[in-house]
C-alpha positions as YAML, in Angstrom:
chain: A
units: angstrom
residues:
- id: 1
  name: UNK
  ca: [0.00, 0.00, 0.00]
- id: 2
  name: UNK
  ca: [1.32, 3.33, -0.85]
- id: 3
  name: UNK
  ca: [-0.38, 6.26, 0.79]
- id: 4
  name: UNK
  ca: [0.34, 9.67, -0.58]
- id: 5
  name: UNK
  ca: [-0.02, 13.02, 1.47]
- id: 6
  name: UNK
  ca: [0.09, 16.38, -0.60]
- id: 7
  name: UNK
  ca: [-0.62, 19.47, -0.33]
- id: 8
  name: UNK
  ca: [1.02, 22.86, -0.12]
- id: 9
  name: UNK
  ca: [4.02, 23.88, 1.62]
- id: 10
  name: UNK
  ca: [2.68, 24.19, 5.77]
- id: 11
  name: UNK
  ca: [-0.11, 22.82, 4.83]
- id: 12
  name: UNK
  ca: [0.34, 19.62, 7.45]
- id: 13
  name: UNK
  ca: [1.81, 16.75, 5.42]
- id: 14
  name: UNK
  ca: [4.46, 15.74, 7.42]
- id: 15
  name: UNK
  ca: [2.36, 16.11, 10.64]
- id: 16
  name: UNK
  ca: [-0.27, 13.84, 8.75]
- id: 17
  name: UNK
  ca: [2.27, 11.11, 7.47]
- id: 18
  name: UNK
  ca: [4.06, 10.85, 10.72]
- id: 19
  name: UNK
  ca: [0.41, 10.01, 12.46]
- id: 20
  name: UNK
  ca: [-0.17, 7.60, 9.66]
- id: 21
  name: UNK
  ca: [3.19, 5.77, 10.57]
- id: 22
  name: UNK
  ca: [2.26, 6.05, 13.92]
- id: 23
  name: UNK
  ca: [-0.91, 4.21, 13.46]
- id: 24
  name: UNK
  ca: [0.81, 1.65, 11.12]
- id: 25
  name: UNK
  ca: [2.96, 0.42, 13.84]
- id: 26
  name: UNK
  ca: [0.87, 0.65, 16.84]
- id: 27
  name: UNK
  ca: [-1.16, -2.04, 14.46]
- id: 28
  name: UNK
  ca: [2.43, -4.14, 14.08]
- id: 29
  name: UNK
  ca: [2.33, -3.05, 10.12]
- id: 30
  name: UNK
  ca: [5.90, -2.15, 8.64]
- id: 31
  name: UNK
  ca: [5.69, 1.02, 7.51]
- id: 32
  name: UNK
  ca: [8.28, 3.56, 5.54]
- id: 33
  name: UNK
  ca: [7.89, 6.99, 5.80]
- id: 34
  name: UNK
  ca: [9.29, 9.15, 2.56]
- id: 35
  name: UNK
  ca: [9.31, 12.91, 2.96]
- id: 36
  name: UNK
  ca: [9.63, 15.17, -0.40]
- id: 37
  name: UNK
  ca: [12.83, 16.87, 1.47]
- id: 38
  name: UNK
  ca: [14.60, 13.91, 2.87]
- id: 39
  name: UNK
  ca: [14.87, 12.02, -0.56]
- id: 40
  name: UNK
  ca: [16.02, 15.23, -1.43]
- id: 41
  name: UNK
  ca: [18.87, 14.90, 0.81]
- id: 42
  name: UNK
  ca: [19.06, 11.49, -0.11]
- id: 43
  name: UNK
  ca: [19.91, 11.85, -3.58]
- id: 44
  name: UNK
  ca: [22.51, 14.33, -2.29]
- id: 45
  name: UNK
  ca: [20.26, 17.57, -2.96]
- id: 46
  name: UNK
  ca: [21.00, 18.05, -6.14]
- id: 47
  name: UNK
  ca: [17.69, 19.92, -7.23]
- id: 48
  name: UNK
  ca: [16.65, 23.13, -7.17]
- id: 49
  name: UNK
  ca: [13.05, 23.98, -6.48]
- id: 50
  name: UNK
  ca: [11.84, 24.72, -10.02]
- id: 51
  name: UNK
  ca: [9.11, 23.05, -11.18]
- id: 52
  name: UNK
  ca: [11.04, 20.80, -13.35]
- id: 53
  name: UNK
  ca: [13.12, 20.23, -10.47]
- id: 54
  name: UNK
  ca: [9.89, 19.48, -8.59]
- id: 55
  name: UNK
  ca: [8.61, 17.12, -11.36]
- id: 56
  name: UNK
  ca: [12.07, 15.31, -10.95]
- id: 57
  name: UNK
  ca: [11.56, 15.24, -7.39]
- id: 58
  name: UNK
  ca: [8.42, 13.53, -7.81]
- id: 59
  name: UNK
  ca: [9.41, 10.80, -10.55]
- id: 60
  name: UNK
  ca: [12.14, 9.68, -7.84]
- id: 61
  name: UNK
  ca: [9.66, 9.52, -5.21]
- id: 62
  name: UNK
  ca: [7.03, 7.93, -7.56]
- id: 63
  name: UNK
  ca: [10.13, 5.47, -8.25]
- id: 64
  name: UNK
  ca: [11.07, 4.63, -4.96]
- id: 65
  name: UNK
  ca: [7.49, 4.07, -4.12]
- id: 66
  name: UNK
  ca: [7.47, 1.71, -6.53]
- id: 67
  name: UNK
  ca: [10.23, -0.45, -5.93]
- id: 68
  name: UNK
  ca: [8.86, -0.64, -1.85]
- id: 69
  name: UNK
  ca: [5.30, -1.50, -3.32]
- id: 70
  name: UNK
  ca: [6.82, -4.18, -5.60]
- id: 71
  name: UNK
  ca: [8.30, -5.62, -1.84]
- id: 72
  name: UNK
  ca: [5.10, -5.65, 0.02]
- id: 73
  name: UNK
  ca: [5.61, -2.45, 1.84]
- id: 74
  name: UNK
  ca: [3.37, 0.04, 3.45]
- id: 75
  name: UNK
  ca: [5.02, 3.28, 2.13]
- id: 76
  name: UNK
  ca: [3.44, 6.93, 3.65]
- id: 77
  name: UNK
  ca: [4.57, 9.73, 1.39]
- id: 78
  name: UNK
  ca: [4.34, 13.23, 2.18]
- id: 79
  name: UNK
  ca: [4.98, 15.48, -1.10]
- id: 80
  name: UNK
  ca: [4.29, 18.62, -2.89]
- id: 81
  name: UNK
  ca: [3.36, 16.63, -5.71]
- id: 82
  name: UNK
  ca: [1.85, 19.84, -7.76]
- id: 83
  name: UNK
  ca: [1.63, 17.27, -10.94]
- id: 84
  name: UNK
  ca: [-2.19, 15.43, -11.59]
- id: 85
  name: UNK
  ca: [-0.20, 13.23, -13.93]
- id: 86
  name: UNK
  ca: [2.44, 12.15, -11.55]
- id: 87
  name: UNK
  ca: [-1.01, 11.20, -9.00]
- id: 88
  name: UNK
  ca: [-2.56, 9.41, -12.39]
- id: 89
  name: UNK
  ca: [0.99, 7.52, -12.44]
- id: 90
  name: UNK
  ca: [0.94, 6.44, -9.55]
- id: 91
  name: UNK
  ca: [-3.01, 5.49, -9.16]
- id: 92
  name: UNK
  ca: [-2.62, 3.48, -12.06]
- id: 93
  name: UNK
  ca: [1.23, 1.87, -11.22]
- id: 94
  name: UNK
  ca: [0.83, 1.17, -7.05]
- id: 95
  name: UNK
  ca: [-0.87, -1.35, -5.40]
- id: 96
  name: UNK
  ca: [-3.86, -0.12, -3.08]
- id: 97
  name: UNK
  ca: [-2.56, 3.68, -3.46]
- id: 98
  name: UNK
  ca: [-4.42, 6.09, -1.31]
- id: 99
  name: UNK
  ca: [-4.13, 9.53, -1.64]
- id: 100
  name: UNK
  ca: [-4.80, 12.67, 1.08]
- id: 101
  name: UNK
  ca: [-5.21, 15.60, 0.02]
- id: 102
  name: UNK
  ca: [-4.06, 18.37, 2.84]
- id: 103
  name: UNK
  ca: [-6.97, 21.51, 1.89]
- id: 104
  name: UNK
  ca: [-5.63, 24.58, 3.05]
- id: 105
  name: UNK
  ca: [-4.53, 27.90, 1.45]
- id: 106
  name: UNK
  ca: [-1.71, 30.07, 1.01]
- id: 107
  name: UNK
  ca: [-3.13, 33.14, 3.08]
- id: 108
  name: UNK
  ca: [-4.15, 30.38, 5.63]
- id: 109
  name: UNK
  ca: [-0.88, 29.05, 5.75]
- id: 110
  name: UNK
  ca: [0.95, 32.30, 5.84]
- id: 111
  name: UNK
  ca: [-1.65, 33.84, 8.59]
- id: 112
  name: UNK
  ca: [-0.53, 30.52, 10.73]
- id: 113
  name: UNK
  ca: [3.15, 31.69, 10.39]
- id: 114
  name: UNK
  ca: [3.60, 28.00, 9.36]
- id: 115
  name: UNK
  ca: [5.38, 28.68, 6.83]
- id: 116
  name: UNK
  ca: [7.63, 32.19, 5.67]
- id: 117
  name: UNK
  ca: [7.99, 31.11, 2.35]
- id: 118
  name: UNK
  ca: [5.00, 32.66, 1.45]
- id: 119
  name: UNK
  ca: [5.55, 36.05, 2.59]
- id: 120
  name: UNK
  ca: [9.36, 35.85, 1.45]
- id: 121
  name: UNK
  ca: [7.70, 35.17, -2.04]
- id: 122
  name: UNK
  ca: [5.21, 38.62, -1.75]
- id: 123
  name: UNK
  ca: [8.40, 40.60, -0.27]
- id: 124
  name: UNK
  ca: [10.17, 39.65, -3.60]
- id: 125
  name: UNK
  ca: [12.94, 37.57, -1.75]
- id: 126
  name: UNK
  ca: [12.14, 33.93, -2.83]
- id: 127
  name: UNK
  ca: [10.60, 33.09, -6.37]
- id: 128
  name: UNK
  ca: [9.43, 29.54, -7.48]
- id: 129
  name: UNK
  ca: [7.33, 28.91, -4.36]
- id: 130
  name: UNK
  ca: [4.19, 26.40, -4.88]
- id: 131
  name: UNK
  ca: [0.73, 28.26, -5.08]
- id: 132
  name: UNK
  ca: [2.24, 31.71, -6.06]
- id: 133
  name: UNK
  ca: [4.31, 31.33, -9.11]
- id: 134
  name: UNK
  ca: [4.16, 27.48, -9.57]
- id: 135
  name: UNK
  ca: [0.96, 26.33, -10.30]
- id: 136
  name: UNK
  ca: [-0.31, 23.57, -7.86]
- id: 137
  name: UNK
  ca: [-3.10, 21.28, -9.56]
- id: 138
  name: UNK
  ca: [-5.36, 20.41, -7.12]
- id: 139
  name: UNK
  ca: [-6.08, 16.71, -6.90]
- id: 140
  name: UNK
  ca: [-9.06, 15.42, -9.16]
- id: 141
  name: UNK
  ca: [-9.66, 12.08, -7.61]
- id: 142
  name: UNK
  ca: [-8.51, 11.98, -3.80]
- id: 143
  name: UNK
  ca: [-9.78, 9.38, -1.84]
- id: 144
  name: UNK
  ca: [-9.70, 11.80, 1.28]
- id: 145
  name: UNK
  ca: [-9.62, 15.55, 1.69]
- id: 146
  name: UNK
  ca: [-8.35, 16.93, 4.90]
- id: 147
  name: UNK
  ca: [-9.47, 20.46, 5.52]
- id: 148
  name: UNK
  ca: [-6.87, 21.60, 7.80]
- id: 149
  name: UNK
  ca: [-7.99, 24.62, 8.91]
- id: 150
  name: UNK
  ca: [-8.85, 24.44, 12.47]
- id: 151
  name: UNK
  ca: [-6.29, 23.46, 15.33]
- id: 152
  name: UNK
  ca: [-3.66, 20.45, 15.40]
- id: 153
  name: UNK
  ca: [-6.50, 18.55, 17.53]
- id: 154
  name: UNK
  ca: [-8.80, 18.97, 14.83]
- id: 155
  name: UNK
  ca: [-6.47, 17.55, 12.42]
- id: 156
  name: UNK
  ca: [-5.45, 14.89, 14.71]
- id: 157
  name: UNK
  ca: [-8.80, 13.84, 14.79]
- id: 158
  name: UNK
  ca: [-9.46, 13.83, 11.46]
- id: 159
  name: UNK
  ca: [-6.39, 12.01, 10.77]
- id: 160
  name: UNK
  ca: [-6.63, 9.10, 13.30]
- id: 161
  name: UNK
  ca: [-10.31, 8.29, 11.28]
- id: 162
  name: UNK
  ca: [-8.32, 8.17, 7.86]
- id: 163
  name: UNK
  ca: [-5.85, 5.67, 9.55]
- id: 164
  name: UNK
  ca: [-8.45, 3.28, 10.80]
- id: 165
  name: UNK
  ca: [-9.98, 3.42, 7.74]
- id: 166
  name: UNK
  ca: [-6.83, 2.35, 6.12]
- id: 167
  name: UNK
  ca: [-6.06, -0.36, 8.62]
- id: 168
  name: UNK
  ca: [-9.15, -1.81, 8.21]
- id: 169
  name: UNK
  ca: [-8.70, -1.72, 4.54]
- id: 170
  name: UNK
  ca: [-5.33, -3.18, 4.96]
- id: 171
  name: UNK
  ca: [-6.17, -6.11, 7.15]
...
């Protein structure tokens, strides 16, 4: 099973894929969690943050998700991924792929302080930021929508129904 967490930068993915994990092994399931940034490190951070760079990004991830799914493995993988055809790839290539999408906007985001990427972007200091001057497509298909715009209990919540849905899915 591959279970794929996206949404924009702050938005809550790596909160939301670290629960997921969390719930994975309380249930004695393996479970490996890939982050967007660590593979980045991984592969010795050797992209920018362009969106071709991003799209790059993503075919790696959409790789190594493969290879894990080919082994059995529960994979959790928070990403960006602004791409509806890398999602269609990977719908179409993974075993039981779920995907979470993490609803929340920019000015949301930025208002939280979550993230200063945003406001580095409006104050001209940053440029190729997601959901200002890269386009984010916003998923067509999800199997589960998180609108994370209340508090972290709220998302906690929400999240811990998503995992036992999953589980029991999985079992």
């Amino acid at each position: 099973m591959v279970i794929w967490v996206i949404g924009l930068a702050g938005s809550g993915k790596t909160t939301v894929a670290n629960m997921l994990c969390d719930a994975f092994r309380a249930a004695k399931k393996p479970v490996v969690l890939l982050d967007g940034d660590n593979v980045r490190v991984v592969f010795g951070n050797d992209l920018g943050f362009t969106k071709r760079d991003r799209l790059i990004n993503a075919r790696r991830i959409r790789s190594l998700c493969y290879l894990l799914d080919q082994q059995s493995m529960n994979v959790v993988c928070a990403i960006l991924s602004i791409s509806q055809a890398d999602r269609d790839w990977c719908r179409n290539n993974l075993n039981n792929y779920k995907e979470i999408y993490l609803d929340v906007s920019v000015d949301m985001i930025e208002a939280r302080g979550d993230r200063d990427i945003y406001r580095q972007y409006k104050d001209g200091e940053t440029k190729n930021v997601v959901g200002c001057d890269i386009k984010f497509e916003v998923p067509q298909n999800t199997d589960f929508v998180i609108e994370n715009k209340n508090s972290i209990d709220d998302l906690t919540y929400k999240t811990n129904i998503i995992a036992k849905i999953i589980l029991n899915e999985n079992d």
